[in-house]
Amino acid sequence: METKTPADTMMKFSFLIYLYSTLSFAQSSSIICNDTIRYETSGNKFKIKAGRRQITFDPKSDERFAPLIEVECIDNGFDLVLTKQNGNEYEISHFLFTKIKGEYFWDRYYLVLSNRQEAGLQGTAVRKVPFSSFKGSTDAIDTSLKSISFTTGFQEEKEIDHVNYYALVEKAFKEKKFDDVRIFTDVFVMKSQGIAENESVEHLNNLGYFAFKAGAFSNAVNILNGVIQTYPKRVVAYLNLADTFWELGEKQKAILNYGKYIELMKSQNK
């Protein structure tokens, strides 16, 4: 039986409360993300277009889909959110898509369950599924969901202690559990928007580097951009960000950041 640590429990509460507080529970008629992602509702139909691909869902006639479908914009991709709610109980599925070299791929999945007595969070990395092949179900997941945390006696007003995301990510990285790195940096980014006041600049830069090496490119970009915005003279952050953009196929952004890295190196006589 898996033993849950206080860090596991606190991380789960942070994640759940973030999700619950940000859900609107009302569909928008049209939203555009990053100039290339658009979703809209028309009658019972729900259309989402990413790049040159478009798929249409009909939640009222297709049991695969939840009553509520939303799209949340994230850096370098989007989060397709399917919500089922009955009073205070809810089940939320998060299908996270990442843009890689001009195409969108479903590569992460989270399931959040909550009621008055218990709450749980499970997640897994997914073998990349092209957006054009996405069917709106979890059939493509060929690995078991990782139980990140689960607790009983859930209380909505519970105080949230600081979660040491750095320790969780660093441990997973050293153990080469790269799927865990992706999951933990997902939670960190969604909770803190890539920057956290109680993390040192060195830790933040390392989090971005760990995410990059684990293939969590969207999280790496988000975290490293946060580092640069707060600490604009952090030289190595530009190098890590440039490497990340290069892997994403964003060559112009990569060259720009390589140039900034060289400029700062010269100005600091390094």
Coordinates of C-alpha atoms in Angstrom, one line a residue:
M1 CA 0.0 0.0 0.0
E2 CA 1.4 3.4 -1.0
T3 CA 2.3 5.7 1.9
K4 CA 1.3 9.3 1.5
T5 CA 3.6 12.0 2.9
P6 CA 2.5 15.4 4.1
A7 CA 4.1 16.9 1.0
D8 CA 1.9 14.7 -1.2
T9 CA -1.3 15.7 0.7
M10 CA -0.4 19.4 0.6
M11 CA 0.4 19.3 -3.1
K12 CA -2.9 17.7 -3.9
F13 CA -4.9 20.3 -1.9
S14 CA -3.0 23.1 -3.7
F15 CA -3.8 21.6 -7.1
L16 CA -7.4 20.9 -6.3
I17 CA -8.2 24.3 -4.8
Y18 CA -6.5 26.0 -7.8
L19 CA -8.6 24.0 -10.2
Y20 CA -11.8 24.5 -8.3
S21 CA -11.3 28.2 -8.0
T22 CA -10.5 28.8 -11.6
L23 CA -13.3 26.8 -13.2
S24 CA -16.0 29.0 -14.6
F25 CA -18.7 26.3 -15.0
A26 CA -20.0 28.3 -18.0
Q27 CA -19.0 27.8 -21.7
S28 CA -17.7 30.7 -23.7
S29 CA -18.9 31.0 -27.3
S30 CA -15.5 31.6 -28.7
I31 CA -11.9 31.8 -27.4
I32 CA -8.6 32.0 -29.2
C33 CA -5.3 30.8 -27.6
N34 CA -1.9 31.8 -29.0
D35 CA -3.4 32.9 -32.3
T36 CA -3.6 29.3 -33.5
I37 CA -6.1 27.6 -31.2
R38 CA -9.8 28.4 -31.4
Y39 CA -12.8 26.8 -29.8
E40 CA -16.4 27.7 -30.1
T41 CA -19.9 26.3 -29.3
S42 CA -22.7 26.1 -31.7
G43 CA -25.9 24.5 -30.5
N44 CA -24.9 21.2 -29.0
K45 CA -21.7 21.1 -30.9
F46 CA -18.3 22.0 -29.6
K47 CA -15.6 22.7 -32.1
I48 CA -11.9 23.1 -31.4
K49 CA -9.3 24.0 -34.0
A50 CA -5.6 23.8 -33.4
G51 CA -3.4 24.9 -36.3
R52 CA -4.9 23.4 -39.4
R53 CA -6.8 20.6 -37.7
Q54 CA -10.3 20.7 -36.3
I55 CA -12.4 18.3 -34.4
T56 CA -16.1 18.5 -33.3
F57 CA -17.6 17.1 -30.1
D58 CA -21.3 16.6 -29.3
P59 CA -21.4 16.1 -25.5
K60 CA -25.2 15.7 -25.4
S61 CA -25.2 12.7 -27.8
D62 CA -21.8 11.2 -27.1
E63 CA -21.3 9.5 -23.8
R64 CA -17.5 9.9 -24.0
F65 CA -17.8 13.6 -23.2
A66 CA -18.7 15.3 -20.0
P67 CA -21.6 17.8 -19.9
L68 CA -19.1 20.7 -19.6
I69 CA -16.2 21.2 -22.0
E70 CA -13.8 24.1 -21.7
V71 CA -10.4 25.0 -23.1
E72 CA -7.8 26.8 -21.0
C73 CA -4.9 28.5 -22.7
I74 CA -1.5 27.4 -21.5
D75 CA 2.0 28.4 -22.7
N76 CA 2.8 26.5 -25.9
G77 CA -0.5 24.6 -25.9
F78 CA -3.9 24.2 -24.4
D79 CA -5.8 22.2 -21.7
L80 CA -9.0 20.5 -22.7
V81 CA -11.1 20.2 -19.6
L82 CA -14.1 17.9 -19.2
T83 CA -16.1 18.4 -16.1
K84 CA -18.9 16.3 -14.5
Q85 CA -20.5 17.9 -11.4
N86 CA -23.3 16.8 -9.1
G87 CA -23.7 19.2 -6.2
N88 CA -20.4 19.4 -4.3
E89 CA -19.1 16.3 -6.0
Y90 CA -17.1 16.6 -9.2
E91 CA -14.9 14.7 -11.6
I92 CA -12.5 16.7 -13.8
S93 CA -10.5 15.3 -16.7
H94 CA -7.6 17.4 -18.0
F95 CA -6.2 16.6 -21.5
L96 CA -3.1 18.7 -21.9
F97 CA -1.8 19.4 -25.5
T98 CA 1.7 20.7 -26.3
K99 CA 2.8 22.3 -29.5
I100 CA 5.9 20.6 -30.9
K101 CA 7.5 21.7 -34.2
G102 CA 4.3 23.2 -35.4
E103 CA 1.9 20.3 -34.5
Y104 CA -0.2 19.8 -31.3
F105 CA 0.1 16.5 -29.4
W106 CA -1.9 15.2 -26.4
D107 CA 0.9 14.2 -24.0
R108 CA -0.5 14.5 -20.4
Y109 CA -3.6 13.5 -18.6
Y110 CA -5.0 14.3 -15.1
L111 CA -8.1 13.1 -13.3
V112 CA -9.3 15.0 -10.3
L113 CA -12.1 13.5 -8.1
S114 CA -13.6 15.2 -5.1
N115 CA -16.6 14.9 -2.7
R116 CA -17.2 15.9 0.9
Q117 CA -15.4 12.8 2.3
E118 CA -12.4 12.3 0.0
A119 CA -10.4 13.8 -2.8
G120 CA -7.8 12.5 -5.1
L121 CA -5.5 13.4 -8.0
Q122 CA -4.1 11.0 -10.5
G123 CA -2.0 11.8 -13.5
T124 CA 0.2 10.3 -16.2
A125 CA 2.3 11.2 -19.2
V126 CA 0.8 9.9 -22.5
R127 CA 2.5 8.5 -25.5
K128 CA 2.1 11.5 -27.8
V129 CA -1.2 11.4 -29.7
P130 CA -1.5 14.0 -32.6
F131 CA -4.4 16.3 -32.2
S132 CA -5.9 15.1 -35.5
S133 CA -6.1 11.6 -34.1
F134 CA -7.5 12.6 -30.7
K135 CA -10.8 10.8 -29.9
G136 CA -11.8 12.5 -26.6
S137 CA -11.3 9.4 -24.5
T138 CA -8.6 7.8 -22.4
D139 CA -8.3 4.7 -24.5
A140 CA -4.9 5.8 -25.8
I141 CA -3.4 5.7 -22.3
D142 CA -1.3 2.5 -22.2
T143 CA 0.1 3.1 -18.7
S144 CA -1.6 3.1 -15.3
L145 CA -2.6 6.4 -13.8
K146 CA -0.1 7.5 -11.2
S147 CA -1.8 8.3 -7.9
I148 CA -0.2 11.6 -6.9
S149 CA -2.2 11.9 -3.8
F150 CA -5.4 10.8 -2.2
T151 CA -6.9 11.7 1.1
T152 CA -10.1 11.2 3.2
G153 CA -11.8 13.8 5.3
F154 CA -11.4 16.5 2.6
Q155 CA -12.3 20.1 3.8
E156 CA -12.7 22.9 1.3
E157 CA -11.5 25.5 3.9
K158 CA -8.3 23.6 4.8
E159 CA -5.2 25.9 5.1
I160 CA -2.6 25.1 2.5
D161 CA 1.0 24.8 3.7
H162 CA 4.0 25.5 1.4
V163 CA 4.7 22.5 -0.9
N164 CA 8.4 22.0 -1.6
Y165 CA 8.0 21.4 -5.4
Y166 CA 11.7 21.8 -5.9
A167 CA 12.4 18.8 -3.6
L168 CA 9.8 16.7 -5.4
V169 CA 11.1 17.6 -8.9
E170 CA 14.8 17.3 -8.0
K171 CA 14.3 13.9 -6.4
A172 CA 12.3 12.6 -9.4
F173 CA 14.9 14.0 -11.8
K174 CA 17.8 12.4 -10.0
E175 CA 15.9 9.1 -10.0
K176 CA 15.3 9.5 -13.8
K177 CA 11.5 9.4 -13.2
F178 CA 10.9 11.9 -16.0
D179 CA 7.1 11.3 -16.1
D180 CA 7.0 12.4 -12.5
V181 CA 9.1 15.5 -13.3
R182 CA 6.5 16.4 -16.0
I183 CA 3.6 15.9 -13.5
F184 CA 5.1 17.9 -10.6
T185 CA 6.2 20.8 -12.9
D186 CA 2.6 20.8 -14.3
V187 CA 1.3 21.3 -10.8
F188 CA 3.9 24.0 -10.0
V189 CA 3.2 26.0 -13.2
M190 CA -0.6 25.8 -12.8
K191 CA -0.4 26.9 -9.1
S192 CA 2.3 29.5 -9.4
Q193 CA 2.2 30.6 -13.0
G194 CA 5.9 29.6 -13.3
I195 CA 7.2 31.8 -10.5
A196 CA 7.0 31.5 -6.7
E197 CA 8.1 34.0 -4.1
N198 CA 9.4 31.3 -1.8
E199 CA 11.7 29.7 -4.3
S200 CA 15.3 31.0 -4.9
V201 CA 16.3 32.0 -8.4
E202 CA 18.7 29.1 -8.5
H203 CA 15.9 26.7 -7.7
L204 CA 13.6 28.2 -10.2
N205 CA 16.2 28.0 -13.0
N206 CA 16.9 24.4 -12.0
L207 CA 13.2 23.6 -12.2
G208 CA 13.1 25.0 -15.7
Y209 CA 16.2 22.9 -16.6
F210 CA 14.7 19.7 -15.1
A211 CA 11.5 20.3 -17.0
F212 CA 13.4 20.8 -20.3
K213 CA 15.5 17.7 -19.8
A214 CA 12.4 15.7 -19.0
G215 CA 10.7 16.8 -22.2
A216 CA 8.2 19.1 -20.4
F217 CA 9.0 21.9 -22.8
S218 CA 5.9 24.0 -22.2
N219 CA 6.6 24.0 -18.4
A220 CA 10.2 24.8 -19.0
V221 CA 9.3 27.8 -21.2
N222 CA 6.8 29.0 -18.5
I223 CA 9.2 28.7 -15.6
L224 CA 12.2 30.1 -17.4
N225 CA 10.2 33.1 -18.7
G226 CA 9.2 33.7 -15.1
V227 CA 12.8 33.6 -14.0
I228 CA 13.9 36.1 -16.7
Q229 CA 11.0 38.5 -16.0
T230 CA 11.9 38.6 -12.3
Y231 CA 15.7 38.2 -12.6
P232 CA 16.6 39.7 -16.1
K233 CA 20.3 39.3 -15.6
R234 CA 20.2 35.6 -14.8
V235 CA 22.5 34.5 -17.6
V236 CA 22.0 30.7 -17.6
A237 CA 18.2 31.1 -17.8
Y238 CA 18.5 32.5 -21.3
L239 CA 20.7 29.6 -22.4
N240 CA 18.2 27.0 -21.0
L241 CA 15.3 28.9 -22.6
A242 CA 17.1 29.0 -25.9
D243 CA 17.7 25.3 -25.8
T244 CA 14.1 24.7 -25.0
F245 CA 12.8 26.8 -27.9
W246 CA 15.2 25.0 -30.2
E247 CA 13.8 21.7 -29.3
L248 CA 10.3 23.1 -29.9
G249 CA 11.3 24.1 -33.4
E250 CA 10.9 27.8 -32.5
K251 CA 14.3 28.7 -34.1
Q252 CA 13.9 32.5 -34.1
K253 CA 13.0 32.6 -30.4
A254 CA 15.9 30.3 -29.7
I255 CA 18.4 32.5 -31.7
L256 CA 17.1 35.6 -29.8
N257 CA 17.7 34.0 -26.4
Y258 CA 21.1 32.6 -27.5
G259 CA 22.0 36.2 -28.5
K260 CA 20.9 37.6 -25.1
Y261 CA 22.9 34.9 -23.3
I262 CA 26.1 35.8 -25.2
E263 CA 25.4 39.5 -24.7
L264 CA 25.1 39.1 -20.9
M265 CA 28.1 36.8 -20.8
K266 CA 30.2 39.5 -22.4
S267 CA 28.8 42.3 -20.2
Q268 CA 29.7 40.2 -17.1
N269 CA 33.1 39.3 -18.4
K270 CA 32.4 35.6 -18.3

